[in-house]
Short mmCIF file of C-alpha atoms in Angstrom, two decimals:
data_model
loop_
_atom_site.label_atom_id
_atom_site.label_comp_id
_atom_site.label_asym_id
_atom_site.label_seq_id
_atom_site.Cartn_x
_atom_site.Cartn_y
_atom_site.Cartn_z
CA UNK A 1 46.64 -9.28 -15.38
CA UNK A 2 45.08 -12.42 -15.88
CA UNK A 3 42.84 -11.94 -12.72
CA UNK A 4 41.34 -8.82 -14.41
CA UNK A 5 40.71 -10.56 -17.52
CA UNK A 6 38.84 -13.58 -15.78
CA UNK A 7 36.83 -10.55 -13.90
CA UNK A 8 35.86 -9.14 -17.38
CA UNK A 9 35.16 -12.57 -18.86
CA UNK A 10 32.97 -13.50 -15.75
CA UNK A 11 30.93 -9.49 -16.27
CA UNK A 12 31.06 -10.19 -19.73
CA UNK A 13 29.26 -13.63 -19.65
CA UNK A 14 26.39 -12.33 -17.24
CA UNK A 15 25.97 -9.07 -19.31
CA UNK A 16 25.30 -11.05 -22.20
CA UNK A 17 22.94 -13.81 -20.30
CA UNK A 18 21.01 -10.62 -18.89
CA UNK A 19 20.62 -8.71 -22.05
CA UNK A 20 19.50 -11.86 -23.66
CA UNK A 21 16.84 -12.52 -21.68
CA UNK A 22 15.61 -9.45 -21.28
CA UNK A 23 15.60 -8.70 -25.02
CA UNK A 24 13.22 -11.82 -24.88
CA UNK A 25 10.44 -10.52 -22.51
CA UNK A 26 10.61 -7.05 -24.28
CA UNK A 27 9.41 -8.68 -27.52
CA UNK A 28 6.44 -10.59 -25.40
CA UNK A 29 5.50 -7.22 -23.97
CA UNK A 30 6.55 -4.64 -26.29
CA UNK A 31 3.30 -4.91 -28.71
CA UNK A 32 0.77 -5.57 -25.74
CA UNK A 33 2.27 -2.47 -23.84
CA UNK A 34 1.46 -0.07 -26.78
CA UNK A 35 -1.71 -1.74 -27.47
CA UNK A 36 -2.42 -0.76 -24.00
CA UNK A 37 -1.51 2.72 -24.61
CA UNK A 38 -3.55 3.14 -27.38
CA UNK A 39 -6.78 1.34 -25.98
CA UNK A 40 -6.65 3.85 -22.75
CA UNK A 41 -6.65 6.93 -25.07
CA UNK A 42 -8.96 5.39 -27.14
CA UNK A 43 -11.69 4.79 -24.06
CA UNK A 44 -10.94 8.54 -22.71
CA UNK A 45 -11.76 9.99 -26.01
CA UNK A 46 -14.46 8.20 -26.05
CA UNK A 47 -15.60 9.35 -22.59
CA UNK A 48 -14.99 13.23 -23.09
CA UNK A 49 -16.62 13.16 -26.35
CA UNK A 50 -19.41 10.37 -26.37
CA UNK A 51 -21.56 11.66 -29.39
CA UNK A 52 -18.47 11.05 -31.55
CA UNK A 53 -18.11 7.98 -33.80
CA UNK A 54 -14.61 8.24 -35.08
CA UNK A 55 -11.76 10.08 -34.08
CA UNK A 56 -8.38 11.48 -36.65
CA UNK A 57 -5.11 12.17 -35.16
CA UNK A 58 -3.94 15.02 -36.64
CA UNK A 59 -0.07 14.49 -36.21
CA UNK A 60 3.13 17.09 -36.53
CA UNK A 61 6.04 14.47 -36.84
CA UNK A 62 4.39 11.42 -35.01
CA UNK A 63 3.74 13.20 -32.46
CA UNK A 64 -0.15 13.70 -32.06
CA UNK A 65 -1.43 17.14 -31.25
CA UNK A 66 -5.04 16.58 -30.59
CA UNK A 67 -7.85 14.91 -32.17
CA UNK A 68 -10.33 15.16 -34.74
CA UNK A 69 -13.67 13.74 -34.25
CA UNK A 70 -16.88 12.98 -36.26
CA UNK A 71 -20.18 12.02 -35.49
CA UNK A 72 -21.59 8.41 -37.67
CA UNK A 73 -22.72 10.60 -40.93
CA UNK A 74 -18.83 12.18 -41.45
CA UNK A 75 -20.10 15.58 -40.16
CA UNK A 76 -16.77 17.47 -37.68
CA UNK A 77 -18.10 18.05 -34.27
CA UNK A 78 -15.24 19.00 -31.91
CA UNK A 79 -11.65 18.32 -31.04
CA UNK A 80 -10.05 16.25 -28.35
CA UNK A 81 -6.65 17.10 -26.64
CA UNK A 82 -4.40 16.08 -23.98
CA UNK A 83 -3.35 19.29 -21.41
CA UNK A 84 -0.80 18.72 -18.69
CA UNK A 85 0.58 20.74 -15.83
CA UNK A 86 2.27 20.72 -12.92
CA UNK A 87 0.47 20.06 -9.81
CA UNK A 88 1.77 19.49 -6.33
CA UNK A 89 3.84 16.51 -6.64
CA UNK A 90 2.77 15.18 -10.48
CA UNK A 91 2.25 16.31 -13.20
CA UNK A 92 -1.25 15.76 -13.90
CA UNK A 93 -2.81 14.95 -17.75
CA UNK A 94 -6.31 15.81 -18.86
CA UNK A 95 -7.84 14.35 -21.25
CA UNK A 96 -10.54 17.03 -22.89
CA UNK A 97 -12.95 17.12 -25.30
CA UNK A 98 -14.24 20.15 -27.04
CA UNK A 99 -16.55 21.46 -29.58
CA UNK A 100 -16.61 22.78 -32.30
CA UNK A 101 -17.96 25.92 -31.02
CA UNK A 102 -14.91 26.06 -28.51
CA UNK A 103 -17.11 25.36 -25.66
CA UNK A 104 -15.66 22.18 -23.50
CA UNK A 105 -17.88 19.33 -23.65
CA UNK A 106 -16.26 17.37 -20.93
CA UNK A 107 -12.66 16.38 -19.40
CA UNK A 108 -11.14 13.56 -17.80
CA UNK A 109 -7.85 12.71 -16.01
CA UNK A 110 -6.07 10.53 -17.43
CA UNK A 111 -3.00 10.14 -14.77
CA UNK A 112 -1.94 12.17 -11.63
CA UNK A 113 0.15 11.38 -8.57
CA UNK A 114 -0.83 14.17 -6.66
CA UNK A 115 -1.85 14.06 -2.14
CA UNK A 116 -4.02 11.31 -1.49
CA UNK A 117 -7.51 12.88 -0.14
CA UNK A 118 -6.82 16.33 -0.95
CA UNK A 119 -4.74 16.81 -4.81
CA UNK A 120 -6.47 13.12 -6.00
CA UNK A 121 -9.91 14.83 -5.73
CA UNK A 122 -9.41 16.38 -9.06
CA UNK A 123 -9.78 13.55 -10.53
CA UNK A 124 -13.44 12.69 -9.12
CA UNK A 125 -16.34 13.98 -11.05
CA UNK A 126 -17.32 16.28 -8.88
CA UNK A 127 -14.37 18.62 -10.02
CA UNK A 128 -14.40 17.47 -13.62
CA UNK A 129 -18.28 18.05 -14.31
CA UNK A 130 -17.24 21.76 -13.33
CA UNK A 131 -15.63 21.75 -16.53
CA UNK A 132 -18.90 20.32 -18.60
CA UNK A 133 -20.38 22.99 -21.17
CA UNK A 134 -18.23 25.67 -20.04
CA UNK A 135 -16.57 28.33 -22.35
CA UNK A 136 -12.99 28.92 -23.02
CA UNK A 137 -13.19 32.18 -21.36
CA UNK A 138 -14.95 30.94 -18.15
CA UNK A 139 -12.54 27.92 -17.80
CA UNK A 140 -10.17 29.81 -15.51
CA UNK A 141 -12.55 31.27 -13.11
CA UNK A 142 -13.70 27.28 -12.29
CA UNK A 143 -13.88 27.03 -8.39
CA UNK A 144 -10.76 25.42 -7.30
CA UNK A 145 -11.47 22.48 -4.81
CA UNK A 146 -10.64 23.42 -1.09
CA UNK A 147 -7.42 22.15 0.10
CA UNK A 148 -6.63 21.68 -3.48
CA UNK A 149 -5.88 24.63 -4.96
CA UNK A 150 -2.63 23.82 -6.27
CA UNK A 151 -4.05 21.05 -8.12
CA UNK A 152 -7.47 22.59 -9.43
CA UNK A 153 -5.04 25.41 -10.67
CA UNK A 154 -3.03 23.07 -12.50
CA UNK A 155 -5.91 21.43 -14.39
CA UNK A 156 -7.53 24.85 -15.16
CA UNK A 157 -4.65 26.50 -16.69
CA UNK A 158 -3.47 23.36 -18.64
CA UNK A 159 -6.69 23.55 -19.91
CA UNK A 160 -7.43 26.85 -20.33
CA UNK A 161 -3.84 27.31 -22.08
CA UNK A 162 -3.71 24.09 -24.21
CA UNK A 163 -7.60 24.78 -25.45
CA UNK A 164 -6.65 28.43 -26.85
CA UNK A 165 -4.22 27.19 -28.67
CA UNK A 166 -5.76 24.35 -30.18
CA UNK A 167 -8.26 26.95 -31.27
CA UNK A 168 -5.52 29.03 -32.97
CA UNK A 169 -4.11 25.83 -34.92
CA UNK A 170 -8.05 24.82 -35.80
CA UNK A 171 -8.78 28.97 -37.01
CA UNK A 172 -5.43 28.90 -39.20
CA UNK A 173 -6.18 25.54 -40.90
CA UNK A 174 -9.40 27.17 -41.71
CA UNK B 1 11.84 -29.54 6.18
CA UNK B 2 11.65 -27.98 9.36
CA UNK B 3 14.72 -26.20 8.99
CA UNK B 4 13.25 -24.37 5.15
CA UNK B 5 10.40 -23.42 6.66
CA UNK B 6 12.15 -21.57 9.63
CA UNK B 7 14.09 -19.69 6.55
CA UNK B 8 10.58 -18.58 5.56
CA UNK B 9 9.17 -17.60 8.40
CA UNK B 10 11.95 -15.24 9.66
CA UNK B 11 11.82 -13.06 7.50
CA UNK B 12 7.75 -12.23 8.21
CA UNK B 13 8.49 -11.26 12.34
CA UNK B 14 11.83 -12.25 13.78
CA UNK B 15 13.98 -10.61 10.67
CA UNK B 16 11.04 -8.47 9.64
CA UNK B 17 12.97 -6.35 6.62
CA UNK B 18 11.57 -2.97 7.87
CA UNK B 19 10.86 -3.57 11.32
CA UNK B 20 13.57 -5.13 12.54
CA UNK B 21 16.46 -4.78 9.83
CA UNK B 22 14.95 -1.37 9.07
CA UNK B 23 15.70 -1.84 5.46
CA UNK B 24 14.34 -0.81 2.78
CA UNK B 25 12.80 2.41 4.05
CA UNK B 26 12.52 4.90 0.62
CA UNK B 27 10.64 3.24 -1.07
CA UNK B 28 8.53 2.39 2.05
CA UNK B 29 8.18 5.98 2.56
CA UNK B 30 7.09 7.09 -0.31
CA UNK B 31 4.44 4.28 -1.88
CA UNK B 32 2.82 3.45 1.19
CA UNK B 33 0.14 6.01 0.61
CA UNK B 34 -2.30 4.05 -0.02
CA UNK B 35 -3.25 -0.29 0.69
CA UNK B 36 -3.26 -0.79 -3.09
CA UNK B 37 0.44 0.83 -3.85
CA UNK B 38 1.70 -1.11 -0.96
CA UNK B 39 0.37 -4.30 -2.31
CA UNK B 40 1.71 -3.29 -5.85
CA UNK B 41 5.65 -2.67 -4.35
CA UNK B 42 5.36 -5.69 -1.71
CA UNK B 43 4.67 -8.38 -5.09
CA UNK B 44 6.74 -6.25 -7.02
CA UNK B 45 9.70 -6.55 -4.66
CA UNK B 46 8.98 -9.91 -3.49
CA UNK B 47 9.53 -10.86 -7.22
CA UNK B 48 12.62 -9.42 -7.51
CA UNK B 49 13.86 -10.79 -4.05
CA UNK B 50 13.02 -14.50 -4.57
CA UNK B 51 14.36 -14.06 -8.32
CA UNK B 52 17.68 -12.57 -7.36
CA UNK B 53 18.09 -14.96 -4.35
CA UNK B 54 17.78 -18.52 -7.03
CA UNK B 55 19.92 -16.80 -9.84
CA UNK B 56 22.54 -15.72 -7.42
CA UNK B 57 23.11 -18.70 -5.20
CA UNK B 58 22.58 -21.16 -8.44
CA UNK B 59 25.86 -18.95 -9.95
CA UNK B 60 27.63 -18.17 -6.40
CA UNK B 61 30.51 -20.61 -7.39
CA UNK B 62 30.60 -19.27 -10.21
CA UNK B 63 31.31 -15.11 -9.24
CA UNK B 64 34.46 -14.42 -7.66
CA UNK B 65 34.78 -13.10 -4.67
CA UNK B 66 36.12 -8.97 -5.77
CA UNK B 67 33.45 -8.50 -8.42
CA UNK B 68 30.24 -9.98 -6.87
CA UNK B 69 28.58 -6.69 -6.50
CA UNK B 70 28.53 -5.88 -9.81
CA UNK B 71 27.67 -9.00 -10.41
CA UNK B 72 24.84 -9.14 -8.13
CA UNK B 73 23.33 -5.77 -9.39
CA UNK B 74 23.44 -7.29 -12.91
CA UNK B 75 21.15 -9.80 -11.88
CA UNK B 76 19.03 -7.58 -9.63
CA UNK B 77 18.42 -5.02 -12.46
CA UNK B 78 17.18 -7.73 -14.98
CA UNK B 79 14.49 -9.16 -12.93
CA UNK B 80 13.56 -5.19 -11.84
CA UNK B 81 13.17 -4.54 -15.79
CA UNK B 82 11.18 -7.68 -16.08
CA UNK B 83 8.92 -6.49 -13.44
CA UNK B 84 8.75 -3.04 -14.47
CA UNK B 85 7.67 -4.45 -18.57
CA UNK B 86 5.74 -6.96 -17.21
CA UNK B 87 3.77 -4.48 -14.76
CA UNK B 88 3.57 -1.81 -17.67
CA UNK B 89 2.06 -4.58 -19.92
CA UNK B 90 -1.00 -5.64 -17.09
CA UNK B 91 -1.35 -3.21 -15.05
CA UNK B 92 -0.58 0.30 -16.60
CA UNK B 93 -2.07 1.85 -13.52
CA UNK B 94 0.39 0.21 -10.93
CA UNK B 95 2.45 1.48 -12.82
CA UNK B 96 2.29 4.86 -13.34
CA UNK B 97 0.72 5.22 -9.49
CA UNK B 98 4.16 3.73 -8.52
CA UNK B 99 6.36 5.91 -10.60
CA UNK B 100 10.05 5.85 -10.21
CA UNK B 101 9.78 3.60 -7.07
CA UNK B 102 9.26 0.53 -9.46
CA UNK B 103 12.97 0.74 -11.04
CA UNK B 104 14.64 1.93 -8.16
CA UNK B 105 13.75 -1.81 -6.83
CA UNK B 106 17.47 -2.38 -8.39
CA UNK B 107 18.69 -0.54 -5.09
CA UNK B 108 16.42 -1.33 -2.72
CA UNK B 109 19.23 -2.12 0.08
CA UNK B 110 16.57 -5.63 0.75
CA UNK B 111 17.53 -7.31 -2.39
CA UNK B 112 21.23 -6.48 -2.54
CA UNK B 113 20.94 -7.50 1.55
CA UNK B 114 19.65 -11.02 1.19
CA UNK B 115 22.03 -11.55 -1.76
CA UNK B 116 25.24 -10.92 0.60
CA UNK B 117 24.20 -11.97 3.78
CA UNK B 118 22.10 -15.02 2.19
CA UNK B 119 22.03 -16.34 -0.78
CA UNK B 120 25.75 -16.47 -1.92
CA UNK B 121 26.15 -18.91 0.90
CA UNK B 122 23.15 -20.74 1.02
CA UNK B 123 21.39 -23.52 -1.13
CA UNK B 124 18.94 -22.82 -4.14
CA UNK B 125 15.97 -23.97 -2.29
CA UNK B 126 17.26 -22.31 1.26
CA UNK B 127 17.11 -19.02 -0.63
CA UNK B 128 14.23 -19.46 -2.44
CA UNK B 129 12.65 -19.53 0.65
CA UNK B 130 14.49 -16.61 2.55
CA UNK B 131 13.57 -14.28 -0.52
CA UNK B 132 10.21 -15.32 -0.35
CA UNK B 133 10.19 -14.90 3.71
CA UNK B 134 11.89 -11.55 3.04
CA UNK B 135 9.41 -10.51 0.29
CA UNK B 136 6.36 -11.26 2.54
CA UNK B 137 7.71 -9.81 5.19
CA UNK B 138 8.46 -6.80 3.09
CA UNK B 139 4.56 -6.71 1.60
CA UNK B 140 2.96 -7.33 5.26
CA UNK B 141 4.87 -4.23 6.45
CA UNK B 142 4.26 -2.13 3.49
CA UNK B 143 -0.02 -3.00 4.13
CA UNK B 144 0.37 -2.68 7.93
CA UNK B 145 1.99 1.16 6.73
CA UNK B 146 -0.06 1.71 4.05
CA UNK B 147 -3.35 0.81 5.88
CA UNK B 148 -2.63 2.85 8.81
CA UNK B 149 -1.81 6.04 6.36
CA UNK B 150 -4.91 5.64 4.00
CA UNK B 151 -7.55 5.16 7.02
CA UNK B 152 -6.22 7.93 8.81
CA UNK B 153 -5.13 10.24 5.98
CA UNK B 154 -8.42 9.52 3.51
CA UNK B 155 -10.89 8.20 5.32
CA UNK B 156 -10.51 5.29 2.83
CA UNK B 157 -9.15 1.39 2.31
CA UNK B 158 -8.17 0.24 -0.72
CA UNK B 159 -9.51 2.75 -2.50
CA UNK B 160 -13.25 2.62 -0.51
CA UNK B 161 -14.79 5.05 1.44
CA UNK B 162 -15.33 3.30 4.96
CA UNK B 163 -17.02 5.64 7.37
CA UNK B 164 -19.43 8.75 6.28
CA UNK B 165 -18.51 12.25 8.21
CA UNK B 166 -14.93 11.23 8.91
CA UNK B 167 -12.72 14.03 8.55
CA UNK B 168 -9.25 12.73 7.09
CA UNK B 169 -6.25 14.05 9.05
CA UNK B 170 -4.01 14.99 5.71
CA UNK B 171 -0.96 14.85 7.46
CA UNK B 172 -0.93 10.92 7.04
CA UNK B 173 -1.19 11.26 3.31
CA UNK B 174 1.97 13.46 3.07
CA UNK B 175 5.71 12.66 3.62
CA UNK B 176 5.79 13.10 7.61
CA UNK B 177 2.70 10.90 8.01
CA UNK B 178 5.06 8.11 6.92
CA UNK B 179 7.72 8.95 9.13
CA UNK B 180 5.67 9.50 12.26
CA UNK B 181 3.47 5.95 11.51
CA UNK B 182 7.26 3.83 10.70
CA UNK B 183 8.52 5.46 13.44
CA UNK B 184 5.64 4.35 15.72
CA UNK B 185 5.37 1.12 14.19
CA UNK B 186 9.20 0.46 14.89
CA UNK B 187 8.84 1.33 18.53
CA UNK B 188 6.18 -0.68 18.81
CA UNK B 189 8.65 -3.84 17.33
CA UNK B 190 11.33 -2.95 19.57
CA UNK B 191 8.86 -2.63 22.56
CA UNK B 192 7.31 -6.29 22.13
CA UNK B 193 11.13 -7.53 21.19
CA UNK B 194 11.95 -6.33 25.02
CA UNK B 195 9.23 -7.43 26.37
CA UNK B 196 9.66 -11.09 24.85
CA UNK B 197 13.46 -11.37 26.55
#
């Protein structure tokens, strides 16, 4: 009995020393890891919508849906979302940027795990300037990259699917 | 003096963690895609080796002798989380490129190895230097892998194309890439070993 309470005491002691110190690096990294976060969306906006000045996150309980943006005199040009689908060992995130007109100005990966040399080619420009000025409708018949196909699929329908129905929120706020 | 710096240098040939204790191998397998990964898990783990190693053999009289595992884990998990904040704070990338690989350090059979066989009988500064023998070890093996897979698999090293109209053999980039080139490798270890005798 008293060997099993020395064994707890002993767990107990380095439980608390652990937590403790770890509770101390989390609040040294805790702000500087979201600042992160938001910095990284902040520069892929940027890049899959350059003509915008300032972007609105429009939000359904903190969670943000997609992105407002506005050129420097206030006037709405286009939205920016995230789309994500499975690929062929990730799950791979786009960043993209559309207009207003629901054409697709440009998109961007923002994080993808996928076969080095054949899945990772998605995210080189070659594959995402496919995207640039295309139309919703002609988003899924984008040439898939060869030896790839799993992962240009998964892009193209994320894209394709997330895009019509940020058009259907945008056409009911309206 | 001597005698420290043979505890470093075993663990980078004679006790080679993967070569020659073959430890260690998941997370080997499945990060050494590519030079800057390997890189990425060798510091990570080295980290958490050298941490583990002080902490443990500054408390082994201390732990008694039924419970040390638990014990041991305790103190391997906190310096994983540290890592894993600390690499989500500089280097976002790493981290996400790295994936689940970066807290399963807690069970990466290296750390809980050197901790048993090592540090809970050795000095502070003895296992300072073992986890830091270990960890370099670990990281040399991970770039020898990691080179071999992203020449051969993408034509590429460290993220650079090196040779125009080479055409990557995939295979190296996938799961049995790894376990043809470790399995190669590790022949290769045993084969000089003999040879040696």
């Amino acid at each position: 009995m008293r060997e099993i309470l020395r064994y707890g005491a002993v767990l107990a002691l380095i439980c608390i020393t652990a937590a403790f110190s770890l509770s101390m690096v989390n609040s040294f990294t805790k702000a500087k890891i979201i600042a992160q976060a938001n910095a990284e969306e902040q520069a892929s906006l940027k890049e899959v919508l350059p003509q915008a000045e300032r972007f609105e996150a429009v939000k359904s309980a903190s969670e943000v849906i997609y992105y407002k943006a506005y050129d420097n005199k206030g006037n709405f040009i286009g939205v920016a979302f995230k789309a994500s689908g499975e690929g062929y060992s990730s799950t791979i995130d786009t960043m993209v940027g559309m207009t207003r007109e629901g054409t697709i100005n440009a998109i961007k990966i923002i994080s993808q795990n996928e076969t080095p040399g054949l899945g990772t080619r998605v995210a080189e420009d070659a594959f995402a300037s496919r995207f640039a000025q295309k139309k919703l409708s002609m988003v899924q018949e984008i040439e898939a990259i060869t030896g790839a196909s799993i992962s240009s699929r998964a892009v193209t329908e994320s894209v394709a699917k997330k895009a019509a129905e940020i058009v259907e929120i945008i056409k009911n706020e309206r | 003096m001597k005698k420290i710096f043979a505890e470093f240098l075993k663990g980078i040939i004679k006790e080679n963690p993967t070569f020659v204790l073959v430890l260690g191998l998941c997370p080997t397998l499945a990060v050494s895609v590519t030079v800057s990964n390997g890189i990425g898990m060798g510091i990570a783990a080295t980290f958490v080796v050298v941490g583990s190693n002080i902490i443990i053999s500054l408390i082994k009289g201390f732990i008694p002798d039924r419970i040390r595992i638990p014990c041991f884990i305790v103190v391997i998990a906190t310096f994983v989380t540290i890592v894993e904040m600390t690499m989500k704070t500089y280097s976002p990338l790493l981290y996400r490129a790295l994936g689940i690989y970066v807290p399963l350090i807690v069970v990466n059979c290296i750390v809980l190895g050197r901790a048993e066989a090592y540090a809970q009988k050795n000095s502070v500064l003895n296992s300072l230097f073992d986890g830091l023998g270990m960890g370099i070890g670990f990281t040399l093996a991970l770039i020898l892998i990691s080179a071999i897979r992203e020449i051969l698999g993408s034509g590429k090293f460290l993220g650079h194309l090196l040779f125009k109209g080479f055409e990557p053999i995939f295979l190296f980039g996938m799961p049995p890439g790894a376990l043809l080139v470790i399995g190669l490798l590790l022949g290769l270890f045993n084969l000089l070993k003999k040879e040696r005798v």
